[in-house]
C-alpha positions as semicolon CSV with decimal commas, in nm:
position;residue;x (nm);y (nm);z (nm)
1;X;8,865;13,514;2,907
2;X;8,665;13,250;3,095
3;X;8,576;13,370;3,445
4;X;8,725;13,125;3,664
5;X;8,525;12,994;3,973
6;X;8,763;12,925;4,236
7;X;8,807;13,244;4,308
8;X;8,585;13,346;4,599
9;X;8,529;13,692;4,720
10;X;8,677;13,806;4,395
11;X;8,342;13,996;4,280
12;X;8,310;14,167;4,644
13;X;8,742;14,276;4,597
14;X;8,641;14,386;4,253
15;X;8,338;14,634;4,329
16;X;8,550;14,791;4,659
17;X;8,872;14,861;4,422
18;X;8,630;14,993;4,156
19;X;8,458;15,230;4,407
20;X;8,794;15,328;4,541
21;X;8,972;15,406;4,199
22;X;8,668;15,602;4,104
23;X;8,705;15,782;4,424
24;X;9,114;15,838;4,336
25;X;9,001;15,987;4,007
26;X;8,732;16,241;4,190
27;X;8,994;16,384;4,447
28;X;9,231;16,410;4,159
29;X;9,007;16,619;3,928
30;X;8,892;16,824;4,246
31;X;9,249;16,899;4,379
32;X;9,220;17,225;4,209
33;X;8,909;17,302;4,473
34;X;8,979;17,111;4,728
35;X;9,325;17,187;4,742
36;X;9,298;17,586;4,811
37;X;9,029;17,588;5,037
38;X;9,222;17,301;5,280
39;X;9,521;17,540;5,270
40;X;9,307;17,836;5,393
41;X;9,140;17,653;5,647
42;X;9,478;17,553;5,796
43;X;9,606;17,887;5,783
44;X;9,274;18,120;5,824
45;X;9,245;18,358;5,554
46;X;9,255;18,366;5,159
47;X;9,400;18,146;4,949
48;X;9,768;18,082;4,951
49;X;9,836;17,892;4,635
50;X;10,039;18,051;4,396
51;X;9,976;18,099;4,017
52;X;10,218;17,829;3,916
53;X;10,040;17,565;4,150
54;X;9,733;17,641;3,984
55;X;9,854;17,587;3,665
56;X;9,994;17,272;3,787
57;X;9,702;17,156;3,940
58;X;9,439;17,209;3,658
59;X;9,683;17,098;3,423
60;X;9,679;16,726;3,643
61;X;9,314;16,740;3,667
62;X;9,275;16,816;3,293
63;X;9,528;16,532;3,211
64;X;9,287;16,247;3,406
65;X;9,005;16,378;3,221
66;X;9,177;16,327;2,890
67;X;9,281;15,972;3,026
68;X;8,956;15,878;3,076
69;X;8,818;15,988;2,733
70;X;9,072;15,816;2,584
71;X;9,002;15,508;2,758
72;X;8,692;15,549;2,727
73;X;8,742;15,421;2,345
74;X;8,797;15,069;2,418
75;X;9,230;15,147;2,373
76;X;9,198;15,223;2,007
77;X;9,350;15,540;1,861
78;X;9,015;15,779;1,875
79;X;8,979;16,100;1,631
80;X;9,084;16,410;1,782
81;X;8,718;16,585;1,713
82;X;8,581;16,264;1,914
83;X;8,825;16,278;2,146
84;X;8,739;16,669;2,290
85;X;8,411;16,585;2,285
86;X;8,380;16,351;2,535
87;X;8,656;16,516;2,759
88;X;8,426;16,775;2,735
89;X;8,137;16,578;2,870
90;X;8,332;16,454;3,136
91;X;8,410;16,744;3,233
92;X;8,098;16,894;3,214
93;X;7,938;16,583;3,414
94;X;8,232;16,662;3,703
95;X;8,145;17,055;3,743
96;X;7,759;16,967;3,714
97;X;7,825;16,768;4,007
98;X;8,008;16,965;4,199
99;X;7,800;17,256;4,157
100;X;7,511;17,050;4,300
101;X;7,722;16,925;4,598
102;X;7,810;17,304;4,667
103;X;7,417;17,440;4,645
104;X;7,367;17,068;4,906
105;X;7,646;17,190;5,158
106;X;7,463;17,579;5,189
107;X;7,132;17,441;5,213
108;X;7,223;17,234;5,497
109;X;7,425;17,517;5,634
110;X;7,113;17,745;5,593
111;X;6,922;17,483;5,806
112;X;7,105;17,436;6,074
113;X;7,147;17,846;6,100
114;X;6,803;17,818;6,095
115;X;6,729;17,553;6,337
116;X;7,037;17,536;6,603
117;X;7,064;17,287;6,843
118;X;7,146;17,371;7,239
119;X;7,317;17,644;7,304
120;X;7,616;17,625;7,033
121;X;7,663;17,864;6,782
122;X;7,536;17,766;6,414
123;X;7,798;17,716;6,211
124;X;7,782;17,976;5,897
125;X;7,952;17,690;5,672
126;X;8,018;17,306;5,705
127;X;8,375;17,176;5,795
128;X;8,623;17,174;5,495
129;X;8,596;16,760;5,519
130;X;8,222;16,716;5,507
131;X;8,231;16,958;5,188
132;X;8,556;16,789;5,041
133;X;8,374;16,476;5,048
134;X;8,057;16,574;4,904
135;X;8,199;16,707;4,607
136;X;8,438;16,436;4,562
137;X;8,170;16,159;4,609
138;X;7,962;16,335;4,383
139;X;8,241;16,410;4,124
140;X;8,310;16,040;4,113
141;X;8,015;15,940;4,058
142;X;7,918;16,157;3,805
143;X;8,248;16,098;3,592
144;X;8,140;15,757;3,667
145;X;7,817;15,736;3,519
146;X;7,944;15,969;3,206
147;X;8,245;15,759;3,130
148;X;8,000;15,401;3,103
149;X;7,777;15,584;2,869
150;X;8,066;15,710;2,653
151;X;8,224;15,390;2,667
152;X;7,892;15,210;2,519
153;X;7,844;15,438;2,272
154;X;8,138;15,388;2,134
155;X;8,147;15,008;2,145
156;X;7,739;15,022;2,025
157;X;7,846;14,894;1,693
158;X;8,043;14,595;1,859
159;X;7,878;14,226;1,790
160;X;7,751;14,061;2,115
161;X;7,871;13,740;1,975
162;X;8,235;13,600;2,068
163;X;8,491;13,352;1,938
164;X;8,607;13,057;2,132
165;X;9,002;13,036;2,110
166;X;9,114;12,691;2,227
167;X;9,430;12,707;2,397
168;X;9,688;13,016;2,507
169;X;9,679;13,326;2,247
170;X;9,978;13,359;2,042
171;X;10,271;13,560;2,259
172;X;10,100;13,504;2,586
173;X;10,380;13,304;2,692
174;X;10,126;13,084;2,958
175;X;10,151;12,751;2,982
176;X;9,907;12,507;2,954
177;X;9,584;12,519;2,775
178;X;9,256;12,689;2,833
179;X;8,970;12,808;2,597
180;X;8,934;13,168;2,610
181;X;8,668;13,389;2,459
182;X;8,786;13,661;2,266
183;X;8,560;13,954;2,018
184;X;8,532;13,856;1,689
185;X;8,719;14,109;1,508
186;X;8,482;14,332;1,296
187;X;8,504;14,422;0,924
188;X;8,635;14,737;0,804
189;X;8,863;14,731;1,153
190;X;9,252;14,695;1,159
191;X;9,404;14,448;1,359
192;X;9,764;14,329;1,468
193;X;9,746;13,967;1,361
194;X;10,010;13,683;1,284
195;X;9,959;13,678;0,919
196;X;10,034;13,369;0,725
197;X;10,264;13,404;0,439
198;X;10,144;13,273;0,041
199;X;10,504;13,070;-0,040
200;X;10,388;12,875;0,287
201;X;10,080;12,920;0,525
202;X;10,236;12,744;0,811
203;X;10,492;13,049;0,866
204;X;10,349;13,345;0,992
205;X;10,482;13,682;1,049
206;X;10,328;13,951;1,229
207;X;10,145;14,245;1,043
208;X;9,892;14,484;1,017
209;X;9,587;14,410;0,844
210;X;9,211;14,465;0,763
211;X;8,934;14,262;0,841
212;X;8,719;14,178;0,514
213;X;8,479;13,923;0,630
214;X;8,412;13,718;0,898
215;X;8,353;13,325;0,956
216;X;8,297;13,075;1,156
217;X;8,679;13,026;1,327
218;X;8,861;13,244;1,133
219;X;8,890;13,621;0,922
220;X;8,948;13,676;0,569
221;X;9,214;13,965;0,572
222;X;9,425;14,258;0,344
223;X;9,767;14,240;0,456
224;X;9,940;14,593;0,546
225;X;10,267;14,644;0,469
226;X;10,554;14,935;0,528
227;X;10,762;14,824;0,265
228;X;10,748;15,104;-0,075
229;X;10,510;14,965;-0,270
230;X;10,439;15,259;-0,535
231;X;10,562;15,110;-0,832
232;X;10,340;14,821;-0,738
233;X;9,986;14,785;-0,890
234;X;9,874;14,497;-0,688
235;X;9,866;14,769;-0,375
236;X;9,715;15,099;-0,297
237;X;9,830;15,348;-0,011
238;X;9,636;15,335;0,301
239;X;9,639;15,650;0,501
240;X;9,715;15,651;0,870
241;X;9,426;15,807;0,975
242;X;9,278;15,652;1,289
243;X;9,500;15,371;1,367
244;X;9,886;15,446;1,339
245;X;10,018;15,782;1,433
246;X;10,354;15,732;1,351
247;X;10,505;15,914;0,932
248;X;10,574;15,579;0,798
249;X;10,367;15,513;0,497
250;X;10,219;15,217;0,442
251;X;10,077;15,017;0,121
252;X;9,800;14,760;0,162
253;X;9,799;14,438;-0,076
254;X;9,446;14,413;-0,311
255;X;9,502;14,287;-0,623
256;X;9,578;13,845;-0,457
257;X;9,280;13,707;-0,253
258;X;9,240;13,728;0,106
259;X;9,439;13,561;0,360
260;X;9,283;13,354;0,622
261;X;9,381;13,448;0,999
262;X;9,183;13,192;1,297
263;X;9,071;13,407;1,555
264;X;9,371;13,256;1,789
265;X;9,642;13,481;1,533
266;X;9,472;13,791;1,647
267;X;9,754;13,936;1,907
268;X;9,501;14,230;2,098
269;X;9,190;14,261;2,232
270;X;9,121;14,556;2,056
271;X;9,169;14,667;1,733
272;X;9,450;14,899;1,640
273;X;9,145;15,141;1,489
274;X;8,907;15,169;1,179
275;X;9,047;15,154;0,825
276;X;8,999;15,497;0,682
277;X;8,680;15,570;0,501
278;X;8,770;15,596;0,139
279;X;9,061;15,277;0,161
280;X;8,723;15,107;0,246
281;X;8,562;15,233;-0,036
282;X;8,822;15,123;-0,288
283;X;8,799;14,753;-0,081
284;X;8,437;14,744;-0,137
285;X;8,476;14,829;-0,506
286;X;8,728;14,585;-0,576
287;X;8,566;14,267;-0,394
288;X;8,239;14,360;-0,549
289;X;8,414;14,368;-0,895
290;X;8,547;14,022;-0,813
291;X;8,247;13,879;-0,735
292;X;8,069;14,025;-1,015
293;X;8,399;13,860;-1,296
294;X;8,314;13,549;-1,074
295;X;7,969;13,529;-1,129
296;X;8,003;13,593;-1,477
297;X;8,260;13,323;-1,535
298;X;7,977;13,104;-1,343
299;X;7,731;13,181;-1,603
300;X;7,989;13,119;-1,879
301;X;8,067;12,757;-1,797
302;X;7,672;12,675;-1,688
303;X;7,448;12,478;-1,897
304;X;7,121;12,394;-1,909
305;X;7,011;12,097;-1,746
306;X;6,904;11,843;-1,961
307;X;6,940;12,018;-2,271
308;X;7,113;11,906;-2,578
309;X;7,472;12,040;-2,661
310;X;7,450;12,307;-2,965
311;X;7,749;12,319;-3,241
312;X;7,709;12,694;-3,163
313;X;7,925;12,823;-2,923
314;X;7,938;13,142;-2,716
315;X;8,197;13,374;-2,924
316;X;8,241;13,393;-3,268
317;X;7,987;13,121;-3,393
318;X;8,267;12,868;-3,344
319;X;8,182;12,506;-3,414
320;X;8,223;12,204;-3,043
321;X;8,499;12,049;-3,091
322;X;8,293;11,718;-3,001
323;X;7,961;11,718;-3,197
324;X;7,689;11,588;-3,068
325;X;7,608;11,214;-3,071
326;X;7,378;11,102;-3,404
327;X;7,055;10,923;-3,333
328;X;7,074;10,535;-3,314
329;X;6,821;10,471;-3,622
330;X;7,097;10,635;-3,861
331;X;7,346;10,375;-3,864
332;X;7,646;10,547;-3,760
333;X;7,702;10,585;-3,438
334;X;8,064;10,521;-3,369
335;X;8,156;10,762;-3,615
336;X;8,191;11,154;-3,605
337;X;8,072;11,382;-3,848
């Protein structure tokens, strides 16, 4: 959408409730730490949380990480392999940086044993809130860092270019009008669109479908359908793989031409996943097929330019059924052969 400019101090409100959330998100994954060692400050001596608290605790810290690997996909319904590996990285990134905030906190402990100041004791350790802080800070921003980079690579394949939709998206439910700018869906993705029907292309009803090409103001795309199309030749199955995880099965329609959806029909702003690898494959095929009967019908119904018309045609050495006009020094030009 179109950043609006009446809206001052909005960029300054944005960056502080960014830092803050990211700051949420650290003290969450560190409660398991953090959490402990406040308890036996407070009470002087070992820990005091109970097995069952830990559980619960690392199970909650475990949970955000997942939550941000997942959104970390751009909303779309990742691959579980994908999935654990970047909730591994994150988590990785978080005890990386908490291990260097710990080895921070005893080296400044170490100095000021080393170096005290006045008569006061050196302290053998920092105060629980100093450390707290440093690893949460440092958490955070870690997590941070690894969550943008995850998010990029993911979205490397994206196209910088966008498509202008004029007027409110379809279900919005705004008033008004105002031109929006919206990612051009990609090819080979599957998108929630308002699909218009063949009887009549100013009805539309919503469905799943997949992107084929890609034009100026609009997408050429496959209709999906739930509806039991086995005994059906004009559709193949489409696995869910990717992009629905509920047991329905679902048919997609190949055999009629593409439908055209404008950009506006599109009802996300992110696709509902990737259309599985070998349904691709057997879209691929069959375009290139068509293209190829296409061409050759072309070259069928082509003739040379300039060239006279021969009584021989293509199949079977069958005569035209209009011969060629006779020269005008034979006499008999109005009359066939």
């Amino acid at each position: 959408m179109a950043r609006r400019s009446d809206t001052p101090g909005c960029g300054c409100g944005g960056c502080l409730g960014l830092l803050l959330g990211w700051l949420v998100v650290g003290h969450v994954l560190l409660l398991p730490v953090t959490l402990p060692a406040l308890l036996a400050v407070q009470e002087h001596g070992p820990r005091t949380t109970t097995p069952v608290q830990d559980a619960g605790l690392w199970t909650a810290s475990a949970l955000v990480v997942l939550a941000l690997a997942w959104a970390a996909q751009g909303r779309r319904r990742p691959r579980p392999l994908p999935l654990l590996l970047h909730t591994a990285l994150l988590s990785g990134a978080a005890g990386l940086a908490v291990r260097g905030a710990i080895r921070v906190n005893r080296s400044v402990a170490a100095d000021l044993r080393a170096h005290p100041t006045g008569d006061a004791a050196s302290p053998t350790e920092l105060p629980w809130s100093f450390t707290a802080t440093l690893e949460t800070v440092a958490a955070a921003v870690a997590v941070a860092i690894t969550f943008h980079a995850v998010r990029r690579w993911c979205r490397r394949n994206e196209p910088p270019w966008q498509a202008v939709i004029h007027g409110p998206r379809p279900g919005t439910g705004r008033p008004g009008s105002a031109d929006q700018e919206v990612r051009r869906p990609r090819t080979g993705e599957i998108w929630l669109a308002d699909v218009p029907l063949r009887e009549d292309d100013s009805r539309t009803l919503q469905h799943y479908c997949v992107v084929v090409r890609n034009h100026a103001s609009y997408a050429d795309v496959m209709q999906i359908t739930s509806k039991d199309k086995s005994d059906r030749r004009d559709h193949i199955p489409i696995p869910n793989d990717g992009w629905d995880n509920t047991e329905y099965e679902h048919w997609l329609e190949v055999a009629l031409p593409p439908r055209r959806v404008p950009y506006g029909g599109f009802l996300k702003s992110t696709p509902q996943g990737d259309c599985p690898e070998e349904t691709w494959r057997a879209i691929t095929q069959l375009m290139s097929r068509s293209a190829g009967r296409h061409q050759n019908a072309k070259d069928r119904t082509s003739r040379p330019a300039g060239g006279p018309r021969t009584q021989q045609g293509t199949a079977g050495g069958r005569k035209e059924r209009h011969p060629p006009r006779p020269s005008k020094g034979s006499g008999r030009s109005g009359q066939a052969r």
